[in-house]
PDB file of C-alpha atoms in Angstrom:
ATOM      1  CA  UNK Q   1     139.037 104.113 101.465  1.00  0.00           C
ATOM      2  CA  UNK Q   2     135.805 105.903 102.348  1.00  0.00           C
ATOM      3  CA  UNK Q   3     132.670 104.222 101.081  1.00  0.00           C
ATOM      4  CA  UNK Q   4     130.196 105.646  98.612  1.00  0.00           C
ATOM      5  CA  UNK Q   5     128.129 108.383 100.312  1.00  0.00           C
ATOM      6  CA  UNK Q   6     124.416 107.995 100.839  1.00  0.00           C
ATOM      7  CA  UNK Q   7     122.642 109.710  97.908  1.00  0.00           C
ATOM      8  CA  UNK Q   8     121.705 113.267  98.851  1.00  0.00           C
ATOM      9  CA  UNK Q   9     123.416 112.995 102.249  1.00  0.00           C
ATOM     10  CA  UNK Q  10     125.192 116.355 102.001  1.00  0.00           C
ATOM     11  CA  UNK Q  11     122.013 118.232 101.178  1.00  0.00           C
ATOM     12  CA  UNK Q  12     119.916 116.442 103.791  1.00  0.00           C
ATOM     13  CA  UNK Q  13     122.438 117.018 106.593  1.00  0.00           C
ATOM     14  CA  UNK Q  14     122.096 120.797 106.326  1.00  0.00           C
ATOM     15  CA  UNK Q  15     118.348 120.502 106.924  1.00  0.00           C
ATOM     16  CA  UNK Q  16     118.513 118.061 109.862  1.00  0.00           C
ATOM     17  CA  UNK Q  17     118.826 118.516 113.625  1.00  0.00           C
ATOM     18  CA  UNK Q  18     121.832 117.239 115.538  1.00  0.00           C
ATOM     19  CA  UNK Q  19     120.079 113.992 116.436  1.00  0.00           C
ATOM     20  CA  UNK Q  20     118.999 113.470 112.851  1.00  0.00           C
ATOM     21  CA  UNK Q  21     122.524 114.044 111.595  1.00  0.00           C
ATOM     22  CA  UNK Q  22     123.702 111.390 114.050  1.00  0.00           C
ATOM     23  CA  UNK Q  23     121.120 108.987 112.686  1.00  0.00           C
ATOM     24  CA  UNK Q  24     122.238 109.811 109.149  1.00  0.00           C
ATOM     25  CA  UNK Q  25     125.747 108.727 110.126  1.00  0.00           C
ATOM     26  CA  UNK Q  26     124.428 105.236 110.879  1.00  0.00           C
ATOM     27  CA  UNK Q  27     122.357 105.148 107.699  1.00  0.00           C
ATOM     28  CA  UNK Q  28     125.381 106.192 105.648  1.00  0.00           C
ATOM     29  CA  UNK Q  29     127.365 103.374 107.220  1.00  0.00           C
ATOM     30  CA  UNK Q  30     124.566 100.989 106.329  1.00  0.00           C
ATOM     31  CA  UNK Q  31     124.755 102.199 102.759  1.00  0.00           C
ATOM     32  CA  UNK Q  32     128.495 101.477 102.855  1.00  0.00           C
ATOM     33  CA  UNK Q  33     127.694  97.923 103.999  1.00  0.00           C
ATOM     34  CA  UNK Q  34     129.602  98.468 107.212  1.00  0.00           C
ATOM     35  CA  UNK Q  35     126.762  98.186 109.725  1.00  0.00           C
ATOM     36  CA  UNK Q  36     126.635  95.194 112.054  1.00  0.00           C
ATOM     37  CA  UNK Q  37     123.070  93.918 111.740  1.00  0.00           C
ATOM     38  CA  UNK Q  38     123.487  91.681 114.785  1.00  0.00           C
ATOM     39  CA  UNK Q  39     124.099  94.794 116.884  1.00  0.00           C
ATOM     40  CA  UNK Q  40     121.287  96.681 115.159  1.00  0.00           C
ATOM     41  CA  UNK Q  41     118.933  93.764 115.821  1.00  0.00           C
ATOM     42  CA  UNK Q  42     119.918  93.779 119.489  1.00  0.00           C
ATOM     43  CA  UNK Q  43     119.141  97.487 119.771  1.00  0.00           C
ATOM     44  CA  UNK Q  44     115.842  97.035 117.883  1.00  0.00           C
ATOM     45  CA  UNK Q  45     114.595  94.375 120.309  1.00  0.00           C
ATOM     46  CA  UNK Q  46     115.670  96.369 123.371  1.00  0.00           C
ATOM     47  CA  UNK Q  47     113.877  99.468 122.072  1.00  0.00           C
ATOM     48  CA  UNK Q  48     110.814  97.466 120.993  1.00  0.00           C
ATOM     49  CA  UNK Q  49     110.536  95.738 124.391  1.00  0.00           C
ATOM     50  CA  UNK Q  50     111.493  98.833 126.343  1.00  0.00           C
ATOM     51  CA  UNK Q  51     113.663  96.641 128.507  1.00  0.00           C
ATOM     52  CA  UNK Q  52     116.954  94.732 128.346  1.00  0.00           C
ATOM     53  CA  UNK Q  53     115.397  91.981 130.444  1.00  0.00           C
ATOM     54  CA  UNK Q  54     112.451  91.357 128.116  1.00  0.00           C
ATOM     55  CA  UNK Q  55     114.605  91.673 125.003  1.00  0.00           C
ATOM     56  CA  UNK Q  56     117.103  89.127 126.328  1.00  0.00           C
ATOM     57  CA  UNK Q  57     114.238  86.689 126.913  1.00  0.00           C
ATOM     58  CA  UNK Q  58     112.870  87.163 123.380  1.00  0.00           C
ATOM     59  CA  UNK Q  59     116.312  86.707 121.816  1.00  0.00           C
ATOM     60  CA  UNK Q  60     117.402  83.984 124.242  1.00  0.00           C
ATOM     61  CA  UNK Q  61     120.568  85.924 125.073  1.00  0.00           C
ATOM     62  CA  UNK Q  62     122.048  86.968 128.378  1.00  0.00           C
ATOM     63  CA  UNK Q  63     121.497  90.595 129.403  1.00  0.00           C
ATOM     64  CA  UNK Q  64     125.252  91.170 129.483  1.00  0.00           C
ATOM     65  CA  UNK Q  65     125.653  89.963 125.864  1.00  0.00           C
ATOM     66  CA  UNK Q  66     122.731  92.112 124.734  1.00  0.00           C
ATOM     67  CA  UNK Q  67     124.106  95.147 126.541  1.00  0.00           C
ATOM     68  CA  UNK Q  68     127.528  94.687 124.934  1.00  0.00           C
ATOM     69  CA  UNK Q  69     125.975  94.447 121.455  1.00  0.00           C
ATOM     70  CA  UNK Q  70     124.027  97.695 121.949  1.00  0.00           C
ATOM     71  CA  UNK Q  71     127.129  99.415 123.360  1.00  0.00           C
ATOM     72  CA  UNK Q  72     129.118  98.210 120.350  1.00  0.00           C
ATOM     73  CA  UNK Q  73     126.569  99.828 118.026  1.00  0.00           C
ATOM     74  CA  UNK Q  74     126.794 103.093 119.967  1.00  0.00           C
ATOM     75  CA  UNK Q  75     130.599 102.978 120.061  1.00  0.00           C
ATOM     76  CA  UNK Q  76     130.867 102.143 116.356  1.00  0.00           C
ATOM     77  CA  UNK Q  77     129.107 105.386 115.403  1.00  0.00           C
ATOM     78  CA  UNK Q  78     129.817 107.532 118.441  1.00  0.00           C
ATOM     79  CA  UNK Q  79     126.134 108.010 119.245  1.00  0.00           C
ATOM     80  CA  UNK Q  80     124.213 107.530 122.496  1.00  0.00           C
ATOM     81  CA  UNK Q  81     121.032 105.618 121.721  1.00  0.00           C
ATOM     82  CA  UNK Q  82     119.689 104.975 125.229  1.00  0.00           C
ATOM     83  CA  UNK Q  83     119.524 107.400 128.179  1.00  0.00           C
ATOM     84  CA  UNK Q  84     121.216 105.292 130.832  1.00  0.00           C
ATOM     85  CA  UNK Q  85     121.077 107.867 133.616  1.00  0.00           C
ATOM     86  CA  UNK Q  86     117.284 107.647 133.698  1.00  0.00           C
ATOM     87  CA  UNK Q  87     115.484 105.323 136.098  1.00  0.00           C
ATOM     88  CA  UNK Q  88     112.952 104.539 133.382  1.00  0.00           C
ATOM     89  CA  UNK Q  89     113.875 103.202 129.944  1.00  0.00           C
ATOM     90  CA  UNK Q  90     114.129 106.029 127.420  1.00  0.00           C
ATOM     91  CA  UNK Q  91     115.728 106.453 124.000  1.00  0.00           C
ATOM     92  CA  UNK Q  92     117.754 109.473 122.986  1.00  0.00           C
ATOM     93  CA  UNK Q  93     116.718 111.556 119.978  1.00  0.00           C
ATOM     94  CA  UNK Q  94     119.196 109.561 117.888  1.00  0.00           C
ATOM     95  CA  UNK Q  95     117.867 106.346 119.395  1.00  0.00           C
ATOM     96  CA  UNK Q  96     114.278 107.193 118.433  1.00  0.00           C
ATOM     97  CA  UNK Q  97     115.313 107.812 114.835  1.00  0.00           C
ATOM     98  CA  UNK Q  98     117.472 104.700 114.572  1.00  0.00           C
ATOM     99  CA  UNK Q  99     114.622 102.656 116.097  1.00  0.00           C
ATOM    100  CA  UNK Q 100     112.125 103.969 113.521  1.00  0.00           C
ATOM    101  CA  UNK Q 101     114.438 102.919 110.675  1.00  0.00           C
ATOM    102  CA  UNK Q 102     115.299  99.597 112.331  1.00  0.00           C
ATOM    103  CA  UNK Q 103     111.585  98.841 112.695  1.00  0.00           C
ATOM    104  CA  UNK Q 104     111.127  99.353 108.940  1.00  0.00           C
ATOM    105  CA  UNK Q 105     114.216  97.269 108.140  1.00  0.00           C
ATOM    106  CA  UNK Q 106     113.178  94.268 110.220  1.00  0.00           C
ATOM    107  CA  UNK Q 107     109.597  94.538 109.023  1.00  0.00           C
ATOM    108  CA  UNK Q 108     110.932  94.200 105.482  1.00  0.00           C
ATOM    109  CA  UNK Q 109     113.067  91.245 106.561  1.00  0.00           C
ATOM    110  CA  UNK Q 110     109.928  89.603 107.975  1.00  0.00           C
ATOM    111  CA  UNK Q 111     108.010  90.296 104.761  1.00  0.00           C
ATOM    112  CA  UNK Q 112     110.892  88.917 102.708  1.00  0.00           C
ATOM    113  CA  UNK Q 113     110.848  85.738 104.755  1.00  0.00           C
ATOM    114  CA  UNK Q 114     107.108  85.345 104.160  1.00  0.00           C
ATOM    115  CA  UNK Q 115     107.546  85.994 100.434  1.00  0.00           C
ATOM    116  CA  UNK Q 116     110.349  83.436 100.169  1.00  0.00           C
ATOM    117  CA  UNK Q 117     108.223  80.896 102.048  1.00  0.00           C
ATOM    118  CA  UNK Q 118     105.331  81.550  99.656  1.00  0.00           C
ATOM    119  CA  UNK Q 119     107.579  81.006  96.650  1.00  0.00           C
ATOM    120  CA  UNK Q 120     108.913  77.807  98.145  1.00  0.00           C
ATOM    121  CA  UNK Q 121     105.588  76.297  99.204  1.00  0.00           C
ATOM    122  CA  UNK Q 122     103.251  77.803  96.567  1.00  0.00           C
ATOM    123  CA  UNK Q 123     100.844  78.806  99.297  1.00  0.00           C
ATOM    124  CA  UNK Q 124      98.048  81.350  98.785  1.00  0.00           C
ATOM    125  CA  UNK Q 125      96.575  83.006 101.877  1.00  0.00           C
ATOM    126  CA  UNK Q 126      93.086  84.429 101.370  1.00  0.00           C
ATOM    127  CA  UNK Q 127      91.073  86.556 103.775  1.00  0.00           C
ATOM    128  CA  UNK Q 128      87.294  86.854 103.533  1.00  0.00           C
ATOM    129  CA  UNK Q 129      84.235  87.826 105.522  1.00  0.00           C
ATOM    130  CA  UNK Q 130      82.488  84.757 106.988  1.00  0.00           C
ATOM    131  CA  UNK Q 131      79.431  85.017 104.700  1.00  0.00           C
ATOM    132  CA  UNK Q 132      81.523  85.357 101.537  1.00  0.00           C
ATOM    133  CA  UNK Q 133      83.769  82.508 102.733  1.00  0.00           C
ATOM    134  CA  UNK Q 134      80.704  80.284 103.123  1.00  0.00           C
ATOM    135  CA  UNK Q 135      78.818  81.100  99.935  1.00  0.00           C
ATOM    136  CA  UNK Q 136      81.298  82.541  97.418  1.00  0.00           C
ATOM    137  CA  UNK Q 137      84.807  81.312  98.180  1.00  0.00           C
ATOM    138  CA  UNK Q 138      84.191  77.565  97.610  1.00  0.00           C
ATOM    139  CA  UNK Q 139      83.401  78.248  93.945  1.00  0.00           C
ATOM    140  CA  UNK Q 140      86.438  80.490  93.536  1.00  0.00           C
ATOM    141  CA  UNK Q 141      88.743  77.981  95.217  1.00  0.00           C
ATOM    142  CA  UNK Q 142      87.381  75.114  93.124  1.00  0.00           C
ATOM    143  CA  UNK Q 143      88.076  77.078  89.930  1.00  0.00           C
ATOM    144  CA  UNK Q 144      91.554  77.945  91.200  1.00  0.00           C
ATOM    145  CA  UNK Q 145      92.387  74.341  92.113  1.00  0.00           C
ATOM    146  CA  UNK Q 146      91.274  73.046  88.714  1.00  0.00           C
ATOM    147  CA  UNK Q 147      94.118  74.949  87.047  1.00  0.00           C
ATOM    148  CA  UNK Q 148      96.532  74.829  90.020  1.00  0.00           C
ATOM    149  CA  UNK Q 149      96.081  71.425  91.700  1.00  0.00           C
ATOM    150  CA  UNK Q 150      99.363  71.675  93.645  1.00  0.00           C
ATOM    151  CA  UNK Q 151      98.624  75.138  95.044  1.00  0.00           C
ATOM    152  CA  UNK Q 152      98.120  75.133  98.816  1.00  0.00           C
ATOM    153  CA  UNK Q 153      95.264  77.455  99.788  1.00  0.00           C
ATOM    154  CA  UNK Q 154      94.650  78.847 103.258  1.00  0.00           C
ATOM    155  CA  UNK Q 155      91.325  80.617 103.850  1.00  0.00           C
ATOM    156  CA  UNK Q 156      90.812  82.860 106.876  1.00  0.00           C
ATOM    157  CA  UNK Q 157      87.763  84.873 107.939  1.00  0.00           C
ATOM    158  CA  UNK Q 158      87.147  88.145 109.738  1.00  0.00           C
ATOM    159  CA  UNK Q 159      85.405  91.489 109.445  1.00  0.00           C
ATOM    160  CA  UNK Q 160      86.191  93.454 106.276  1.00  0.00           C
ATOM    161  CA  UNK Q 161      88.442  95.938 108.110  1.00  0.00           C
ATOM    162  CA  UNK Q 162      90.316  93.096 109.829  1.00  0.00           C
ATOM    163  CA  UNK Q 163      90.897  91.298 106.528  1.00  0.00           C
ATOM    164  CA  UNK Q 164      92.048  94.530 104.862  1.00  0.00           C
ATOM    165  CA  UNK Q 165      94.556  95.196 107.647  1.00  0.00           C
ATOM    166  CA  UNK Q 166      96.050  91.724 107.281  1.00  0.00           C
ATOM    167  CA  UNK Q 167      96.376  92.286 103.524  1.00  0.00           C
ATOM    168  CA  UNK Q 168      98.169  95.571 104.255  1.00  0.00           C
ATOM    169  CA  UNK Q 169     100.439  93.779 106.751  1.00  0.00           C
ATOM    170  CA  UNK Q 170     101.430  91.151 104.129  1.00  0.00           C
ATOM    171  CA  UNK Q 171      99.686  88.398 106.112  1.00  0.00           C
ATOM    172  CA  UNK Q 172      97.162  87.662 103.354  1.00  0.00           C
ATOM    173  CA  UNK Q 173      97.840  87.737  99.623  1.00  0.00           C
ATOM    174  CA  UNK Q 174      94.285  88.790  98.752  1.00  0.00           C
ATOM    175  CA  UNK Q 175      91.082  89.666 100.551  1.00  0.00           C
ATOM    176  CA  UNK Q 176      87.401  89.456  99.634  1.00  0.00           C
ATOM    177  CA  UNK Q 177      85.559  92.121 101.606  1.00  0.00           C
ATOM    178  CA  UNK Q 178      82.617  94.507 101.672  1.00  0.00           C
ATOM    179  CA  UNK Q 179      82.525  98.304 101.397  1.00  0.00           C
ATOM    180  CA  UNK Q 180      85.717  99.529 103.043  1.00  0.00           C
ATOM    181  CA  UNK Q 181      87.896 102.567 102.443  1.00  0.00           C
ATOM    182  CA  UNK Q 182      91.356 101.468 101.308  1.00  0.00           C
ATOM    183  CA  UNK Q 183      94.746 103.249 101.503  1.00  0.00           C
ATOM    184  CA  UNK Q 184      96.721 104.195  98.397  1.00  0.00           C
ATOM    185  CA  UNK Q 185      98.943 101.107  98.456  1.00  0.00           C
ATOM    186  CA  UNK Q 186      95.938  98.792  97.997  1.00  0.00           C
ATOM    187  CA  UNK Q 187      94.334  97.810  94.697  1.00  0.00           C
ATOM    188  CA  UNK Q 188      90.572  97.622  95.293  1.00  0.00           C
ATOM    189  CA  UNK Q 189      88.498  95.911  92.581  1.00  0.00           C
ATOM    190  CA  UNK Q 190      84.705  95.724  92.686  1.00  0.00           C
ATOM    191  CA  UNK Q 191      83.848  92.187  91.576  1.00  0.00           C
ATOM    192  CA  UNK Q 192      80.117  92.058  92.301  1.00  0.00           C
ATOM    193  CA  UNK Q 193      77.148  94.088  93.550  1.00  0.00           C
ATOM    194  CA  UNK Q 194      74.533  91.492  94.533  1.00  0.00           C
ATOM    195  CA  UNK Q 195      71.065  92.796  95.325  1.00  0.00           C
ATOM    196  CA  UNK Q 196      69.924  92.704  98.964  1.00  0.00           C
ATOM    197  CA  UNK Q 197      66.548  91.171  99.857  1.00  0.00           C
ATOM    198  CA  UNK Q 198      64.554  91.409 103.053  1.00  0.00           C
ATOM    199  CA  UNK Q 199      63.697  88.087 104.652  1.00  0.00           C
ATOM    200  CA  UNK Q 200      60.754  87.754 107.009  1.00  0.00           C
ATOM    201  CA  UNK Q 201      58.341  85.233 108.502  1.00  0.00           C
ATOM    202  CA  UNK Q 202      55.448  87.690 108.154  1.00  0.00           C
ATOM    203  CA  UNK Q 203      52.935  86.160 105.695  1.00  0.00           C
ATOM    204  CA  UNK Q 204      51.158  89.484 105.269  1.00  0.00           C
ATOM    205  CA  UNK Q 205      54.107  91.473 103.941  1.00  0.00           C
ATOM    206  CA  UNK Q 206      53.916  92.237 100.180  1.00  0.00           C
ATOM    207  CA  UNK Q 207      56.376  90.561  97.813  1.00  0.00           C
ATOM    208  CA  UNK Q 208      57.832  93.948  96.804  1.00  0.00           C
ATOM    209  CA  UNK Q 209      58.203  96.929  99.126  1.00  0.00           C
ATOM    210  CA  UNK Q 210      60.012 100.236  99.458  1.00  0.00           C
ATOM    211  CA  UNK Q 211      62.599 100.577 102.214  1.00  0.00           C
ATOM    212  CA  UNK Q 212      60.426 103.148 103.996  1.00  0.00           C
ATOM    213  CA  UNK Q 213      57.795 100.435 104.566  1.00  0.00           C
ATOM    214  CA  UNK Q 214      60.235  98.813 107.010  1.00  0.00           C
ATOM    215  CA  UNK Q 215      60.029 101.781 109.374  1.00  0.00           C
ATOM    216  CA  UNK Q 216      60.050 100.475 112.964  1.00  0.00           C
ATOM    217  CA  UNK Q 217      60.021  96.886 111.674  1.00  0.00           C
ATOM    218  CA  UNK Q 218      62.057  94.684 114.096  1.00  0.00           C
ATOM    219  CA  UNK Q 219      65.422  94.114 112.378  1.00  0.00           C
ATOM    220  CA  UNK Q 220      68.204  91.664 113.140  1.00  0.00           C
ATOM    221  CA  UNK Q 221      71.530  93.106 112.017  1.00  0.00           C
ATOM    222  CA  UNK Q 222      75.087  91.818 111.884  1.00  0.00           C
ATOM    223  CA  UNK Q 223      77.483  92.783 114.658  1.00  0.00           C
ATOM    224  CA  UNK Q 224      79.053  96.210 115.031  1.00  0.00           C
ATOM    225  CA  UNK Q 225      81.961  96.504 112.603  1.00  0.00           C
ATOM    226  CA  UNK Q 226      80.155  94.731 109.770  1.00  0.00           C
ATOM    227  CA  UNK Q 227      80.235  96.762 106.551  1.00  0.00           C
ATOM    228  CA  UNK Q 228      76.790  95.414 105.564  1.00  0.00           C
ATOM    229  CA  UNK Q 229      75.367  96.573 108.883  1.00  0.00           C
ATOM    230  CA  UNK Q 230      76.918 100.022 108.425  1.00  0.00           C
ATOM    231  CA  UNK Q 231      75.520 100.264 104.885  1.00  0.00           C
ATOM    232  CA  UNK Q 232      71.959  99.352 105.952  1.00  0.00           C
ATOM    233  CA  UNK Q 233      72.005 101.816 108.847  1.00  0.00           C
ATOM    234  CA  UNK Q 234      73.299 104.533 106.515  1.00  0.00           C
ATOM    235  CA  UNK Q 235      70.498 103.830 103.988  1.00  0.00           C
ATOM    236  CA  UNK Q 236      67.855 104.148 106.705  1.00  0.00           C
ATOM    237  CA  UNK Q 237      69.415 107.433 107.855  1.00  0.00           C
ATOM    238  CA  UNK Q 238      69.631 108.759 104.292  1.00  0.00           C
ATOM    239  CA  UNK Q 239      65.863 108.426 103.827  1.00  0.00           C
ATOM    240  CA  UNK Q 240      65.026 109.393 107.443  1.00  0.00           C
ATOM    241  CA  UNK Q 241      63.463 105.988 108.101  1.00  0.00           C
ATOM    242  CA  UNK Q 242      63.065 105.010 111.791  1.00  0.00           C
ATOM    243  CA  UNK Q 243      65.167 101.902 112.399  1.00  0.00           C
ATOM    244  CA  UNK Q 244      64.251  99.319 115.027  1.00  0.00           C
ATOM    245  CA  UNK Q 245      67.452  97.311 115.472  1.00  0.00           C
ATOM    246  CA  UNK Q 246      66.131  94.751 117.949  1.00  0.00           C
ATOM    247  CA  UNK Q 247      68.974  92.189 117.810  1.00  0.00           C
ATOM    248  CA  UNK Q 248      72.671  92.206 116.847  1.00  0.00           C
ATOM    249  CA  UNK Q 249      74.285  88.921 115.876  1.00  0.00           C
ATOM    250  CA  UNK Q 250      77.694  87.969 114.439  1.00  0.00           C
ATOM    251  CA  UNK Q 251      76.550  84.678 112.905  1.00  0.00           C
ATOM    252  CA  UNK Q 252      74.635  84.723 109.603  1.00  0.00           C
ATOM    253  CA  UNK Q 253      73.029  81.318 110.164  1.00  0.00           C
ATOM    254  CA  UNK Q 254      71.824  82.348 113.609  1.00  0.00           C
ATOM    255  CA  UNK Q 255      70.253  85.492 112.115  1.00  0.00           C
ATOM    256  CA  UNK Q 256      68.362  83.403 109.557  1.00  0.00           C
ATOM    257  CA  UNK Q 257      67.244  80.982 112.268  1.00  0.00           C
ATOM    258  CA  UNK Q 258      65.838  83.873 114.308  1.00  0.00           C
ATOM    259  CA  UNK Q 259      63.975  85.166 111.237  1.00  0.00           C
ATOM    260  CA  UNK Q 260      62.534  81.664 110.806  1.00  0.00           C
ATOM    261  CA  UNK Q 261      61.276  81.840 114.415  1.00  0.00           C
ATOM    262  CA  UNK Q 262      59.571  85.170 113.716  1.00  0.00           C
ATOM    263  CA  UNK Q 263      61.889  87.245 115.913  1.00  0.00           C
ATOM    264  CA  UNK Q 264      62.468  89.904 113.259  1.00  0.00           C
ATOM    265  CA  UNK Q 265      63.555  90.477 109.674  1.00  0.00           C
ATOM    266  CA  UNK Q 266      66.991  90.738 108.086  1.00  0.00           C
ATOM    267  CA  UNK Q 267      68.793  91.625 104.860  1.00  0.00           C
ATOM    268  CA  UNK Q 268      70.622  89.034 102.759  1.00  0.00           C
ATOM    269  CA  UNK Q 269      71.738  88.569  99.151  1.00  0.00           C
ATOM    270  CA  UNK Q 270      69.976  85.875  97.163  1.00  0.00           C
ATOM    271  CA  UNK Q 271      72.922  83.422  97.211  1.00  0.00           C
ATOM    272  CA  UNK Q 272      72.791  83.245 101.010  1.00  0.00           C
ATOM    273  CA  UNK Q 273      69.094  82.381 101.292  1.00  0.00           C
ATOM    274  CA  UNK Q 274      68.235  80.301  98.194  1.00  0.00           C
ATOM    275  CA  UNK Q 275      68.177  76.929  99.998  1.00  0.00           C
ATOM    276  CA  UNK Q 276      66.048  78.244 102.882  1.00  0.00           C
ATOM    277  CA  UNK Q 277      63.583  79.866 100.488  1.00  0.00           C
ATOM    278  CA  UNK Q 278      63.111  76.535  98.703  1.00  0.00           C
ATOM    279  CA  UNK Q 279      62.414  74.919 102.072  1.00  0.00           C
ATOM    280  CA  UNK Q 280      59.993  77.786 102.917  1.00  0.00           C
ATOM    281  CA  UNK Q 281      61.723  78.660 106.168  1.00  0.00           C
ATOM    282  CA  UNK Q 282      60.909  82.327 105.558  1.00  0.00           C
ATOM    283  CA  UNK Q 283      59.898  84.653 102.720  1.00  0.00           C
ATOM    284  CA  UNK Q 284      62.100  86.699 100.408  1.00  0.00           C
ATOM    285  CA  UNK Q 285      60.833  90.243  99.886  1.00  0.00           C
ATOM    286  CA  UNK Q 286      62.260  92.411  97.108  1.00  0.00           C
ATOM    287  CA  UNK Q 287      63.351  95.923  98.051  1.00  0.00           C
ATOM    288  CA  UNK Q 288      62.296  98.238  95.222  1.00  0.00           C
ATOM    289  CA  UNK Q 289      64.940 100.789  96.198  1.00  0.00           C
ATOM    290  CA  UNK Q 290      68.512 100.216  95.012  1.00  0.00           C
ATOM    291  CA  UNK Q 291      69.863  98.233  97.950  1.00  0.00           C
ATOM    292  CA  UNK Q 292      72.877  96.054  97.230  1.00  0.00           C
ATOM    293  CA  UNK Q 293      76.104  94.673  98.628  1.00  0.00           C
ATOM    294  CA  UNK Q 294      79.555  95.560  97.348  1.00  0.00           C
ATOM    295  CA  UNK Q 295      82.031  92.698  97.040  1.00  0.00           C
ATOM    296  CA  UNK Q 296      85.575  93.954  96.624  1.00  0.00           C
ATOM    297  CA  UNK Q 297      88.822  92.133  95.907  1.00  0.00           C
ATOM    298  CA  UNK Q 298      91.800  93.786  97.608  1.00  0.00           C
ATOM    299  CA  UNK Q 299      95.534  93.209  97.407  1.00  0.00           C
ATOM    300  CA  UNK Q 300      98.758  95.191  97.756  1.00  0.00           C
ATOM    301  CA  UNK Q 301     100.156  96.955  94.722  1.00  0.00           C
ATOM    302  CA  UNK Q 302     103.464  95.219  95.459  1.00  0.00           C
ATOM    303  CA  UNK Q 303     101.745  91.866  94.894  1.00  0.00           C
ATOM    304  CA  UNK Q 304     100.033  92.671  91.584  1.00  0.00           C
ATOM    305  CA  UNK Q 305     102.687  90.854  89.533  1.00  0.00           C
ATOM    306  CA  UNK Q 306     102.806  87.740  91.706  1.00  0.00           C
ATOM    307  CA  UNK Q 307     101.616  84.727  89.746  1.00  0.00           C
ATOM    308  CA  UNK Q 308      99.399  83.424  92.577  1.00  0.00           C
ATOM    309  CA  UNK Q 309      97.557  86.739  92.862  1.00  0.00           C
ATOM    310  CA  UNK Q 310      97.041  86.867  89.091  1.00  0.00           C
ATOM    311  CA  UNK Q 311      95.720  83.295  89.146  1.00  0.00           C
ATOM    312  CA  UNK Q 312      93.295  84.171  91.921  1.00  0.00           C
ATOM    313  CA  UNK Q 313      91.987  87.146  89.933  1.00  0.00           C
ATOM    314  CA  UNK Q 314      91.343  84.896  86.941  1.00  0.00           C
ATOM    315  CA  UNK Q 315      89.555  82.337  89.137  1.00  0.00           C
ATOM    316  CA  UNK Q 316      87.411  85.060  90.708  1.00  0.00           C
ATOM    317  CA  UNK Q 317      86.342  86.314  87.279  1.00  0.00           C
ATOM    318  CA  UNK Q 318      85.521  82.805  86.088  1.00  0.00           C
ATOM    319  CA  UNK Q 319      83.568  81.831  89.225  1.00  0.00           C
ATOM    320  CA  UNK Q 320      79.950  82.455  90.043  1.00  0.00           C
ATOM    321  CA  UNK Q 321      80.227  86.222  90.601  1.00  0.00           C
ATOM    322  CA  UNK Q 322      77.259  87.976  89.083  1.00  0.00           C
ATOM    323  CA  UNK Q 323      76.060  91.541  89.800  1.00  0.00           C
ATOM    324  CA  UNK Q 324      72.436  90.416  89.861  1.00  0.00           C
ATOM    325  CA  UNK Q 325      72.799  87.338  92.001  1.00  0.00           C
TER     326      UNK Q 325
END
């Protein structure tokens, strides 16, 4: 008895090339639940590694076994997937298409495994920029743990774009990042817009200044890739203010230490400098212009109904986020 046809298969076939029709044959068989996923997995690893030798090492199988599994897949559907007459490894047109679908299939299998592990362990993986992880995340995590004492929390740090990518790749459940453009499958919520202050060891600088008064002032900025750095540079460009970026540094504490030593000035939100200001390590100067950070909470649309993500959102709202902090 023939299996149920893939929805729309007849229509699609008329619009496809020969190689695509061959690929559709495999997909239809998958729909019929007749595909051998062991053989498909073997082909996927061979194509991904670009070598039978490397694939056999990754799968801990002999090359002969791996070769037989790939040949069985080809024989099952009457399609050549690998150009064997070539000296270099190369997929056929059908092979390229099958590989693209196999990559999506096994990516989903990986994501499913992670999701099942999360459900089993009640583990929440959070990504954050280092500064937010140091000053903001402890309060959020404390609030979260008060209502979910058995929840295991893993906090990781990186640049905003790095954190966003790991959220997209299902590695993190949520991310706390700065200004970053997000794709359509990401929910991006602005949770705070803390004001930026200029810190300096210059006793003669007024307590309130316009941004233009920092023209050619020695500045210590975060490393390339920082969204705060990009924002500050863009603000200077917008008002045609000469910028003297004398030092780049990836560590917030090191930047503040250099300001304390009089090596230049820097921009920080109030929550990151309060303790140092009390100890008079440097001065806090208010920027009259509207200069502020953007703190965004990001997560995949697919995760919006997960209980752990919802609980994190509640904790974030109840924590010390304040637009004027």
